[in-house]
Amino acid sequence: MAHFPARVFSGVQPTGNLHLGNYLGAIVKFVELQRTHECIYCVVDLHAITLPQKPAELKASIREVTAAFIAAGIDPRAHIVFNQSQVAEHAELAWVFNCVARIGWLNRMTQFKEKAGKDKENASVGLYAYPCLMAADILVYRATHVPVGEDQKQHLELSRDIAQKFNLDFSESIAACGHGDAFFPLPEPLIQGPATRVMSLRDGSKKMSKSDPSDYSRINLSDDAETIAQKVRKAKTDPEPLPSEVEGLARRPEAENLVGIFAALNGETKQGVLKSFGGAQFSAFKSAFVDLAVAKLGPIGNEMKRLNADPAYIDNVLRDGADRARGIAQKNMAAVKDILGFVR
Ligand code: TRP
């Protein structure tokens, strides 16, 4: 198949607080990829409205995700940061993909089933077509690599299927338009390992989630040092000291979670953490944990606070990013129209 230059694309929904799970599961990787790739990071507001949103909260969330990206170390000048709705080509290509994807493919999407709940008849058409919009997000930039969590793997596979079907269905026209044997790359997921699955601080068997009613279940990226320290001190543990080997974490979900978070924040393995803390009581481990979490996350919270006070700056970042993203997207969308046989 034709060769496509490497380009990273990923999206984060602006729905509620970003927390440690989003940070370790996605944003850390986004930051790292900037060193080796051209990156486009998108706040996917069009995806957000597949479920009901309150306009004022949506606006605040779009700015908050942007602030978190910047505070965590994403450089919006060297790369592109923008919100999806400012680049109309996402929605335009999504329509084309609605006509490429098959109903049978979408019927297999497990996330739709979860999000639609019992009353599927009452789910929005947008929620059903969500994966086609996600494919358009990636492919309107002909991106090759997509850092996502495990839960998005199926959507990424659907994006590949859509790219492949488009390439096949229109192969003659693609060649005639001068694009060789394929117009879209087949985007590859970059999935974070299970080591970075961050669980609730109140229940080690549940994922850390923005929708958990207890704020003590999660560390929000906007939390200040004192709040982080309090949440760590209150985090659920068990009565045993820490084991010396990772095998000893089996059936100890809270211990496993805290050790995993510590390892991820400190850039080491769980075994490495246990080498230092095996045999220690939780009280000693937690005080080291507070120091580490405050050192790594405190500055992000402070920077977010500073940025949240300056919405004009954030809006400028998004507008500038959207202008540059649009430049790429318009060019690719024009090529798609030629391939499809539209007059322009
Ligand atoms: N569906 C993704 C999520 O909920 C967000 C998303 C939208 C995305 N478009 C994308 C992720 C494109 C990667 C690439 O996490």
mmCIF file of C-alpha atoms and ligand atoms in Angstrom:
data_model
loop_
_atom_site.group_PDB
_atom_site.id
_atom_site.type_symbol
_atom_site.label_atom_id
_atom_site.label_comp_id
_atom_site.label_asym_id
_atom_site.label_seq_id
_atom_site.Cartn_x
_atom_site.Cartn_y
_atom_site.Cartn_z
ATOM 1 C CA MET A 1 0.000 0.000 0.000
ATOM 2 C CA ALA A 2 0.993 3.618 -0.523
ATOM 3 C CA HIS A 3 3.243 5.100 2.128
ATOM 4 C CA PHE A 4 1.788 7.726 4.459
ATOM 5 C CA PRO A 5 3.952 10.027 6.550
ATOM 6 C CA ALA A 6 3.526 9.377 10.276
ATOM 7 C CA ARG A 7 1.013 11.665 11.963
ATOM 8 C CA VAL A 8 -0.606 11.305 15.383
ATOM 9 C CA PHE A 9 -4.238 12.223 16.057
ATOM 10 C CA SER A 10 -6.251 11.782 19.213
ATOM 11 C CA GLY A 11 -9.395 13.198 20.756
ATOM 12 C CA VAL A 12 -10.681 13.776 24.273
ATOM 13 C CA GLN A 13 -14.328 14.496 25.078
ATOM 14 C CA PRO A 14 -15.097 17.696 26.971
ATOM 15 C CA THR A 15 -17.477 16.115 29.442
ATOM 16 C CA GLY A 16 -16.682 16.789 33.085
ATOM 17 C CA ASN A 17 -13.465 16.795 35.045
ATOM 18 C CA LEU A 18 -10.282 15.269 33.752
ATOM 19 C CA HIS A 19 -8.739 13.009 36.364
ATOM 20 C CA LEU A 20 -5.668 10.898 37.023
ATOM 21 C CA GLY A 21 -7.078 8.083 34.865
ATOM 22 C CA ASN A 22 -7.268 10.361 31.821
ATOM 23 C CA TYR A 23 -3.805 11.687 32.606
ATOM 24 C CA LEU A 24 -1.967 8.364 33.023
ATOM 25 C CA GLY A 25 -4.112 6.569 30.451
ATOM 26 C CA ALA A 26 -3.809 9.087 27.635
ATOM 27 C CA ILE A 27 -2.334 12.533 28.219
ATOM 28 C CA VAL A 28 1.118 11.340 29.356
ATOM 29 C CA LYS A 29 1.371 9.452 26.071
ATOM 30 C CA PHE A 30 0.198 12.507 24.103
ATOM 31 C CA VAL A 31 2.990 14.542 25.688
ATOM 32 C CA GLU A 32 5.604 11.881 24.961
ATOM 33 C CA LEU A 33 4.616 11.484 21.290
ATOM 34 C CA GLN A 34 5.385 15.147 20.633
ATOM 35 C CA ARG A 35 9.087 14.321 20.705
ATOM 36 C CA THR A 36 8.876 11.885 17.785
ATOM 37 C CA HIS A 37 5.736 12.785 15.795
ATOM 38 C CA GLU A 38 3.704 15.587 14.355
ATOM 39 C CA CYS A 39 0.655 15.574 16.660
ATOM 40 C CA ILE A 40 -2.922 16.810 16.401
ATOM 41 C CA TYR A 41 -4.938 16.813 19.640
ATOM 42 C CA CYS A 42 -8.618 17.553 19.424
ATOM 43 C CA VAL A 43 -11.259 18.430 22.011
ATOM 44 C CA VAL A 44 -14.172 16.520 20.504
ATOM 45 C CA ASP A 45 -17.175 18.706 21.237
ATOM 46 C CA LEU A 46 -19.221 17.229 18.365
ATOM 47 C CA HIS A 47 -18.898 13.859 20.069
ATOM 48 C CA ALA A 48 -19.956 15.359 23.394
ATOM 49 C CA ILE A 49 -23.417 16.294 22.093
ATOM 50 C CA THR A 50 -24.248 12.672 21.248
ATOM 51 C CA LEU A 51 -25.463 12.750 24.878
ATOM 52 C CA PRO A 52 -27.319 15.711 26.446
ATOM 53 C CA GLN A 53 -25.021 18.581 27.524
ATOM 54 C CA LYS A 54 -25.657 21.884 29.238
ATOM 55 C CA PRO A 55 -24.255 24.663 27.000
ATOM 56 C CA ALA A 56 -22.494 26.630 29.757
ATOM 57 C CA GLU A 57 -20.894 23.467 31.161
ATOM 58 C CA LEU A 58 -19.862 22.273 27.721
ATOM 59 C CA LYS A 59 -18.104 25.563 27.044
ATOM 60 C CA ALA A 60 -16.281 25.404 30.398
ATOM 61 C CA SER A 61 -15.277 21.786 29.735
ATOM 62 C CA ILE A 62 -13.861 22.544 26.287
ATOM 63 C CA ARG A 63 -11.657 25.202 27.858
ATOM 64 C CA GLU A 64 -10.759 22.974 30.799
ATOM 65 C CA VAL A 65 -9.572 20.077 28.613
ATOM 66 C CA THR A 66 -7.516 22.538 26.586
ATOM 67 C CA ALA A 67 -5.998 23.962 29.775
ATOM 68 C CA ALA A 68 -5.191 20.435 30.971
ATOM 69 C CA PHE A 69 -3.445 19.611 27.685
ATOM 70 C CA ILE A 70 -1.286 22.705 27.940
ATOM 71 C CA ALA A 71 -0.645 22.345 31.687
ATOM 72 C CA ALA A 72 0.433 18.727 31.171
ATOM 73 C CA GLY A 73 3.022 19.785 28.609
ATOM 74 C CA ILE A 74 1.389 19.714 25.179
ATOM 75 C CA ASP A 75 2.887 22.514 23.101
ATOM 76 C CA PRO A 76 0.117 24.086 21.023
ATOM 77 C CA ARG A 77 2.602 25.987 18.857
ATOM 78 C CA ALA A 78 4.781 23.076 17.822
ATOM 79 C CA HIS A 79 1.707 20.831 17.397
ATOM 80 C CA ILE A 80 -2.022 21.401 16.908
ATOM 81 C CA VAL A 81 -4.631 21.727 19.666
ATOM 82 C CA PHE A 82 -8.195 22.686 18.726
ATOM 83 C CA ASN A 83 -11.858 21.883 19.227
ATOM 84 C CA GLN A 84 -13.578 19.746 16.639
ATOM 85 C CA SER A 85 -16.587 21.955 15.869
ATOM 86 C CA GLN A 86 -14.335 24.718 14.513
ATOM 87 C CA VAL A 87 -13.278 22.519 11.588
ATOM 88 C CA ALA A 88 -16.409 21.719 9.585
ATOM 89 C CA GLU A 89 -14.618 19.052 7.534
ATOM 90 C CA HIS A 90 -14.952 16.578 10.441
ATOM 91 C CA ALA A 91 -18.730 16.578 10.087
ATOM 92 C CA GLU A 92 -18.505 16.639 6.303
ATOM 93 C CA LEU A 93 -16.272 13.580 6.054
ATOM 94 C CA ALA A 94 -18.361 11.846 8.732
ATOM 95 C CA TRP A 95 -21.354 12.058 6.381
ATOM 96 C CA VAL A 96 -19.342 10.386 3.635
ATOM 97 C CA PHE A 97 -18.341 7.675 6.111
ATOM 98 C CA ASN A 98 -21.971 7.191 7.143
ATOM 99 C CA CYS A 99 -22.406 6.087 3.551
ATOM 100 C CA VAL A 100 -19.307 3.826 3.597
ATOM 101 C CA ALA A 101 -19.835 2.035 6.932
ATOM 102 C CA ARG A 102 -22.470 -0.712 7.088
ATOM 103 C CA ILE A 103 -25.276 -0.847 9.624
ATOM 104 C CA GLY A 104 -24.072 -4.314 10.604
ATOM 105 C CA TRP A 105 -20.662 -2.903 11.561
ATOM 106 C CA LEU A 106 -22.184 -0.263 13.826
ATOM 107 C CA ASN A 107 -24.548 -2.797 15.384
ATOM 108 C CA ARG A 108 -21.503 -4.574 16.818
ATOM 109 C CA MET A 109 -20.180 -1.531 18.716
ATOM 110 C CA THR A 110 -20.207 -2.351 22.417
ATOM 111 C CA GLN A 111 -19.849 1.270 23.548
ATOM 112 C CA PHE A 112 -23.145 2.198 21.880
ATOM 113 C CA LYS A 113 -24.864 -0.586 23.781
ATOM 114 C CA GLU A 114 -23.398 0.646 27.073
ATOM 115 C CA LYS A 115 -24.128 4.319 26.489
ATOM 116 C CA ALA A 116 -27.595 3.817 25.019
ATOM 117 C CA GLY A 117 -28.594 1.693 28.028
ATOM 118 C CA LYS A 118 -31.944 -0.059 28.062
ATOM 119 C CA ASP A 119 -33.890 2.430 25.983
ATOM 120 C CA LYS A 120 -32.099 2.133 22.634
ATOM 121 C CA GLU A 121 -35.067 3.555 20.700
ATOM 122 C CA ASN A 122 -34.525 6.816 22.523
ATOM 123 C CA ALA A 123 -30.752 7.144 21.904
ATOM 124 C CA SER A 124 -29.695 9.909 19.512
ATOM 125 C CA VAL A 125 -28.841 8.992 15.926
ATOM 126 C CA GLY A 126 -25.539 10.773 16.642
ATOM 127 C CA LEU A 127 -24.673 8.306 19.401
ATOM 128 C CA TYR A 128 -25.173 5.471 16.936
ATOM 129 C CA ALA A 129 -23.095 7.131 14.205
ATOM 130 C CA TYR A 130 -20.415 8.265 16.695
ATOM 131 C CA PRO A 131 -17.775 5.805 15.380
ATOM 132 C CA CYS A 132 -18.110 7.223 11.836
ATOM 133 C CA LEU A 133 -17.378 10.714 13.173
ATOM 134 C CA MET A 134 -14.392 9.325 15.073
ATOM 135 C CA ALA A 135 -13.087 7.731 11.857
ATOM 136 C CA ALA A 136 -13.539 11.090 10.112
ATOM 137 C CA ASP A 137 -11.591 12.891 12.889
ATOM 138 C CA ILE A 138 -8.597 10.674 12.264
ATOM 139 C CA LEU A 139 -8.805 10.256 8.508
ATOM 140 C CA VAL A 140 -9.548 13.861 7.565
ATOM 141 C CA TYR A 141 -5.864 14.362 8.523
ATOM 142 C CA ARG A 142 -4.839 10.997 7.101
ATOM 143 C CA ALA A 143 -3.354 10.304 10.545
ATOM 144 C CA THR A 144 -1.423 7.051 10.934
ATOM 145 C CA HIS A 145 -1.193 6.618 14.725
ATOM 146 C CA VAL A 146 -3.881 7.055 17.367
ATOM 147 C CA PRO A 147 -3.076 6.897 21.091
ATOM 148 C CA VAL A 148 -6.250 5.697 22.850
ATOM 149 C CA GLY A 149 -7.364 3.698 25.843
ATOM 150 C CA GLU A 150 -8.281 0.032 25.616
ATOM 151 C CA ASP A 151 -11.993 0.980 25.487
ATOM 152 C CA GLN A 152 -11.534 2.665 22.089
ATOM 153 C CA LYS A 153 -9.901 -0.299 20.380
ATOM 154 C CA GLN A 154 -13.102 -1.421 18.688
ATOM 155 C CA HIS A 155 -13.759 2.073 17.332
ATOM 156 C CA LEU A 156 -10.234 2.174 15.921
ATOM 157 C CA GLU A 157 -10.804 -1.135 14.169
ATOM 158 C CA LEU A 158 -13.956 0.304 12.646
ATOM 159 C CA SER A 159 -11.925 3.318 11.430
ATOM 160 C CA ARG A 160 -9.543 0.919 9.707
ATOM 161 C CA ASP A 161 -12.463 -0.947 8.129
ATOM 162 C CA ILE A 162 -13.936 2.305 6.843
ATOM 163 C CA ALA A 163 -10.567 3.452 5.426
ATOM 164 C CA GLN A 164 -10.078 0.097 3.757
ATOM 165 C CA LYS A 165 -13.577 -0.040 2.269
ATOM 166 C CA PHE A 166 -13.241 3.505 0.917
ATOM 167 C CA ASN A 167 -9.861 2.640 -0.622
ATOM 168 C CA LEU A 168 -11.335 -0.489 -2.240
ATOM 169 C CA ASP A 169 -14.711 0.882 -3.347
ATOM 170 C CA PHE A 170 -13.092 3.873 -5.041
ATOM 171 C CA SER A 171 -9.779 2.330 -6.059
ATOM 172 C CA GLU A 172 -10.138 3.245 -9.728
ATOM 173 C CA SER A 173 -11.035 6.844 -8.993
ATOM 174 C CA ILE A 174 -8.313 7.106 -6.348
ATOM 175 C CA ALA A 175 -5.734 6.021 -8.925
ATOM 176 C CA ALA A 176 -7.227 8.276 -11.622
ATOM 177 C CA CYS A 177 -7.043 11.249 -9.227
ATOM 178 C CA GLY A 178 -3.335 10.580 -8.764
ATOM 179 C CA HIS A 179 -3.352 9.034 -5.280
ATOM 180 C CA GLY A 180 -1.939 5.644 -6.203
ATOM 181 C CA ASP A 181 -3.475 2.522 -4.640
ATOM 182 C CA ALA A 182 -4.922 4.044 -1.443
ATOM 183 C CA PHE A 183 -6.158 7.446 -0.302
ATOM 184 C CA PHE A 184 -6.484 6.735 3.420
ATOM 185 C CA PRO A 185 -3.892 5.078 5.650
ATOM 186 C CA LEU A 186 -5.135 2.328 7.978
ATOM 187 C CA PRO A 187 -4.650 4.088 11.332
ATOM 188 C CA GLU A 188 -2.905 2.128 14.051
ATOM 189 C CA PRO A 189 -3.945 2.277 17.687
ATOM 190 C CA LEU A 190 -1.266 3.004 20.280
ATOM 191 C CA ILE A 191 -2.904 1.375 23.292
ATOM 192 C CA GLN A 192 -1.677 2.045 26.799
ATOM 193 C CA GLY A 193 -0.971 -1.147 28.693
ATOM 194 C CA PRO A 194 -3.182 -2.374 31.551
ATOM 195 C CA ALA A 195 -0.516 -1.066 33.953
ATOM 196 C CA THR A 196 -2.043 2.368 33.510
ATOM 197 C CA ARG A 197 -5.625 1.316 34.182
ATOM 198 C CA VAL A 198 -6.352 3.607 37.078
ATOM 199 C CA MET A 199 -9.022 2.408 39.511
ATOM 200 C CA SER A 200 -11.163 4.294 42.025
ATOM 201 C CA LEU A 201 -9.409 5.290 45.263
ATOM 202 C CA ARG A 202 -12.516 4.088 47.160
ATOM 203 C CA ASP A 203 -12.951 0.738 45.408
ATOM 204 C CA GLY A 204 -10.033 -0.917 43.617
ATOM 205 C CA SER A 205 -12.361 -3.006 41.453
ATOM 206 C CA LYS A 206 -14.018 0.000 39.742
ATOM 207 C CA LYS A 207 -12.422 2.264 37.151
ATOM 208 C CA MET A 208 -11.626 5.813 38.264
ATOM 209 C CA SER A 209 -14.488 7.773 36.743
ATOM 210 C CA LYS A 210 -15.719 11.330 36.414
ATOM 211 C CA SER A 211 -19.232 10.087 37.125
ATOM 212 C CA ASP A 212 -18.460 8.502 40.516
ATOM 213 C CA PRO A 213 -20.542 10.440 43.075
ATOM 214 C CA SER A 214 -17.637 10.529 45.546
ATOM 215 C CA ASP A 215 -14.951 13.087 44.691
ATOM 216 C CA TYR A 216 -12.633 11.087 46.977
ATOM 217 C CA SER A 217 -12.700 8.276 44.407
ATOM 218 C CA ARG A 218 -10.526 10.254 41.993
ATOM 219 C CA ILE A 219 -7.733 12.811 41.796
ATOM 220 C CA ASN A 220 -8.804 15.564 39.428
ATOM 221 C CA LEU A 221 -6.107 17.237 37.355
ATOM 222 C CA SER A 222 -7.336 20.562 38.693
ATOM 223 C CA ASP A 223 -6.935 19.508 42.371
ATOM 224 C CA ASP A 224 -4.487 21.544 44.413
ATOM 225 C CA ALA A 225 -1.727 20.040 46.558
ATOM 226 C CA GLU A 226 -3.801 19.978 49.750
ATOM 227 C CA THR A 227 -6.737 18.229 48.060
ATOM 228 C CA ILE A 228 -4.446 15.655 46.452
ATOM 229 C CA ALA A 229 -2.826 14.920 49.829
ATOM 230 C CA GLN A 230 -6.217 14.503 51.529
ATOM 231 C CA LYS A 231 -7.510 12.135 48.878
ATOM 232 C CA VAL A 232 -4.396 9.972 49.041
ATOM 233 C CA ARG A 233 -4.583 9.817 52.845
ATOM 234 C CA LYS A 234 -8.241 8.741 52.651
ATOM 235 C CA ALA A 235 -7.656 6.221 49.850
ATOM 236 C CA LYS A 236 -8.894 2.732 50.731
ATOM 237 C CA THR A 237 -6.206 0.167 51.627
ATOM 238 C CA ASP A 238 -6.133 -3.242 53.273
ATOM 239 C CA PRO A 239 -4.589 -4.242 56.618
ATOM 240 C CA GLU A 240 -1.528 -6.121 55.278
ATOM 241 C CA PRO A 241 1.876 -4.556 54.651
ATOM 242 C CA LEU A 242 2.908 -4.259 50.990
ATOM 243 C CA PRO A 243 4.235 -7.469 49.408
ATOM 244 C CA SER A 244 7.753 -7.749 48.017
ATOM 245 C CA GLU A 245 6.692 -9.318 44.700
ATOM 246 C CA VAL A 246 3.983 -8.327 42.190
ATOM 247 C CA GLU A 247 2.345 -11.750 42.603
ATOM 248 C CA GLY A 248 1.504 -10.657 46.147
ATOM 249 C CA LEU A 249 -0.779 -7.937 44.743
ATOM 250 C CA ALA A 250 -3.229 -10.503 43.366
ATOM 251 C CA ARG A 251 -6.645 -10.226 45.071
ATOM 252 C CA ARG A 252 -5.537 -6.983 46.719
ATOM 253 C CA PRO A 253 -7.136 -4.508 44.283
ATOM 254 C CA GLU A 254 -6.511 -1.373 46.384
ATOM 255 C CA ALA A 255 -2.854 -2.234 46.968
ATOM 256 C CA GLU A 256 -2.416 -3.087 43.306
ATOM 257 C CA ASN A 257 -4.022 0.188 42.215
ATOM 258 C CA LEU A 258 -1.935 2.402 44.512
ATOM 259 C CA VAL A 259 1.278 0.609 43.571
ATOM 260 C CA GLY A 260 0.339 0.915 39.874
ATOM 261 C CA ILE A 261 -0.362 4.633 40.145
ATOM 262 C CA PHE A 262 2.866 5.205 42.074
ATOM 263 C CA ALA A 263 4.822 3.286 39.423
ATOM 264 C CA ALA A 264 3.221 5.197 36.537
ATOM 265 C CA LEU A 265 3.766 8.592 38.184
ATOM 266 C CA ASN A 266 7.375 7.727 38.976
ATOM 267 C CA GLY A 267 8.120 6.181 35.567
ATOM 268 C CA GLU A 268 9.025 2.774 37.015
ATOM 269 C CA THR A 269 7.545 -0.729 37.195
ATOM 270 C CA LYS A 270 5.337 -2.130 39.977
ATOM 271 C CA GLN A 271 8.184 -4.493 40.819
ATOM 272 C CA GLY A 272 10.449 -1.458 41.157
ATOM 273 C CA VAL A 273 8.020 0.135 43.607
ATOM 274 C CA LEU A 274 7.804 -3.083 45.641
ATOM 275 C CA LYS A 275 11.572 -3.296 45.745
ATOM 276 C CA SER A 276 11.520 -0.012 47.658
ATOM 277 C CA PHE A 277 8.310 -0.565 49.671
ATOM 278 C CA GLY A 278 7.909 -4.353 50.055
ATOM 279 C CA GLY A 279 7.169 -5.048 53.743
ATOM 280 C CA ALA A 280 6.259 -1.414 54.427
ATOM 281 C CA GLN A 281 2.965 -0.391 56.035
ATOM 282 C CA PHE A 282 0.520 1.651 53.986
ATOM 283 C CA SER A 283 1.101 4.652 56.234
ATOM 284 C CA ALA A 284 4.742 4.882 55.106
ATOM 285 C CA PHE A 285 3.897 4.155 51.492
ATOM 286 C CA LYS A 286 1.139 6.766 51.498
ATOM 287 C CA SER A 287 3.394 9.513 52.762
ATOM 288 C CA ALA A 288 5.834 8.824 49.898
ATOM 289 C CA PHE A 289 2.794 8.663 47.604
ATOM 290 C CA VAL A 290 1.586 12.102 48.732
ATOM 291 C CA ASP A 291 5.030 13.609 48.044
ATOM 292 C CA LEU A 292 5.211 12.040 44.583
ATOM 293 C CA ALA A 293 1.629 12.886 43.583
ATOM 294 C CA VAL A 294 1.956 16.465 44.793
ATOM 295 C CA ALA A 295 5.301 16.866 42.985
ATOM 296 C CA LYS A 296 3.957 15.510 39.685
ATOM 297 C CA LEU A 297 0.345 16.718 39.718
ATOM 298 C CA GLY A 298 0.488 19.865 41.875
ATOM 299 C CA PRO A 299 2.166 21.958 39.133
ATOM 300 C CA ILE A 300 -0.438 20.783 36.596
ATOM 301 C CA GLY A 301 -3.276 21.855 38.902
ATOM 302 C CA ASN A 302 -1.623 25.242 39.482
ATOM 303 C CA GLU A 303 -1.062 25.819 35.802
ATOM 304 C CA MET A 304 -4.671 24.846 35.018
ATOM 305 C CA LYS A 305 -5.881 27.334 37.588
ATOM 306 C CA ARG A 306 -3.782 30.051 35.989
ATOM 307 C CA LEU A 307 -5.038 29.155 32.488
ATOM 308 C CA ASN A 308 -8.671 28.875 33.598
ATOM 309 C CA ALA A 309 -8.448 32.498 34.688
ATOM 310 C CA ASP A 310 -7.531 33.480 31.132
ATOM 311 C CA PRO A 311 -10.208 32.105 28.776
ATOM 312 C CA ALA A 312 -9.196 34.584 26.053
ATOM 313 C CA TYR A 313 -5.786 32.923 25.849
ATOM 314 C CA ILE A 314 -7.335 29.444 25.660
ATOM 315 C CA ASP A 315 -9.787 30.535 22.982
ATOM 316 C CA ASN A 316 -6.897 31.948 20.975
ATOM 317 C CA VAL A 317 -5.012 28.668 21.193
ATOM 318 C CA LEU A 318 -8.095 26.829 19.929
ATOM 319 C CA ARG A 319 -8.740 29.286 17.107
ATOM 320 C CA ASP A 320 -5.132 29.203 15.958
ATOM 321 C CA GLY A 321 -5.057 25.391 16.156
ATOM 322 C CA ALA A 322 -8.337 25.175 14.238
ATOM 323 C CA ASP A 323 -6.964 27.434 11.496
ATOM 324 C CA ARG A 324 -3.973 25.153 10.983
ATOM 325 C CA ALA A 325 -6.039 21.966 11.246
ATOM 326 C CA ARG A 326 -8.530 23.337 8.708
ATOM 327 C CA GLY A 327 -5.714 23.905 6.231
ATOM 328 C CA ILE A 328 -4.928 20.186 6.238
ATOM 329 C CA ALA A 329 -8.542 19.031 6.421
ATOM 330 C CA GLN A 330 -9.748 21.207 3.521
ATOM 331 C CA LYS A 331 -7.081 19.847 1.237
ATOM 332 C CA ASN A 332 -7.966 16.239 2.039
ATOM 333 C CA MET A 333 -11.700 16.896 1.829
ATOM 334 C CA ALA A 334 -11.288 18.439 -1.628
ATOM 335 C CA ALA A 335 -9.463 15.293 -2.717
ATOM 336 C CA VAL A 336 -12.265 13.122 -1.274
ATOM 337 C CA LYS A 337 -14.847 15.128 -3.261
ATOM 338 C CA ASP A 338 -12.861 14.590 -6.457
ATOM 339 C CA ILE A 339 -12.585 10.881 -5.733
ATOM 340 C CA LEU A 340 -16.347 10.623 -5.097
ATOM 341 C CA GLY A 341 -17.183 12.485 -8.307
ATOM 342 C CA PHE A 342 -18.661 15.610 -6.719
ATOM 343 C CA VAL A 343 -18.516 18.813 -8.766
ATOM 344 C CA ARG A 344 -16.639 21.621 -7.022
HETATM 345 N N1 TRP B 1 -14.180 8.307 21.365
HETATM 346 C C1 TRP B 1 -13.019 8.794 22.057
HETATM 347 C C2 TRP B 1 -13.214 8.616 23.557
HETATM 348 O O1 TRP B 1 -14.325 8.690 24.038
HETATM 349 C C3 TRP B 1 -12.758 10.243 21.754
HETATM 350 C C4 TRP B 1 -12.427 10.445 20.321
HETATM 351 C C5 TRP B 1 -13.202 11.057 19.380
HETATM 352 C C6 TRP B 1 -11.231 10.045 19.675
HETATM 353 N N2 TRP B 1 -12.556 11.088 18.200
HETATM 354 C C7 TRP B 1 -11.357 10.476 18.322
HETATM 355 C C8 TRP B 1 -10.083 9.363 20.094
HETATM 356 C C9 TRP B 1 -10.376 10.209 17.404
HETATM 357 C C10 TRP B 1 -9.103 9.105 19.160
HETATM 358 C C11 TRP B 1 -9.240 9.528 17.823
HETATM 359 O O2 TRP B 1 -12.249 8.460 24.267
#
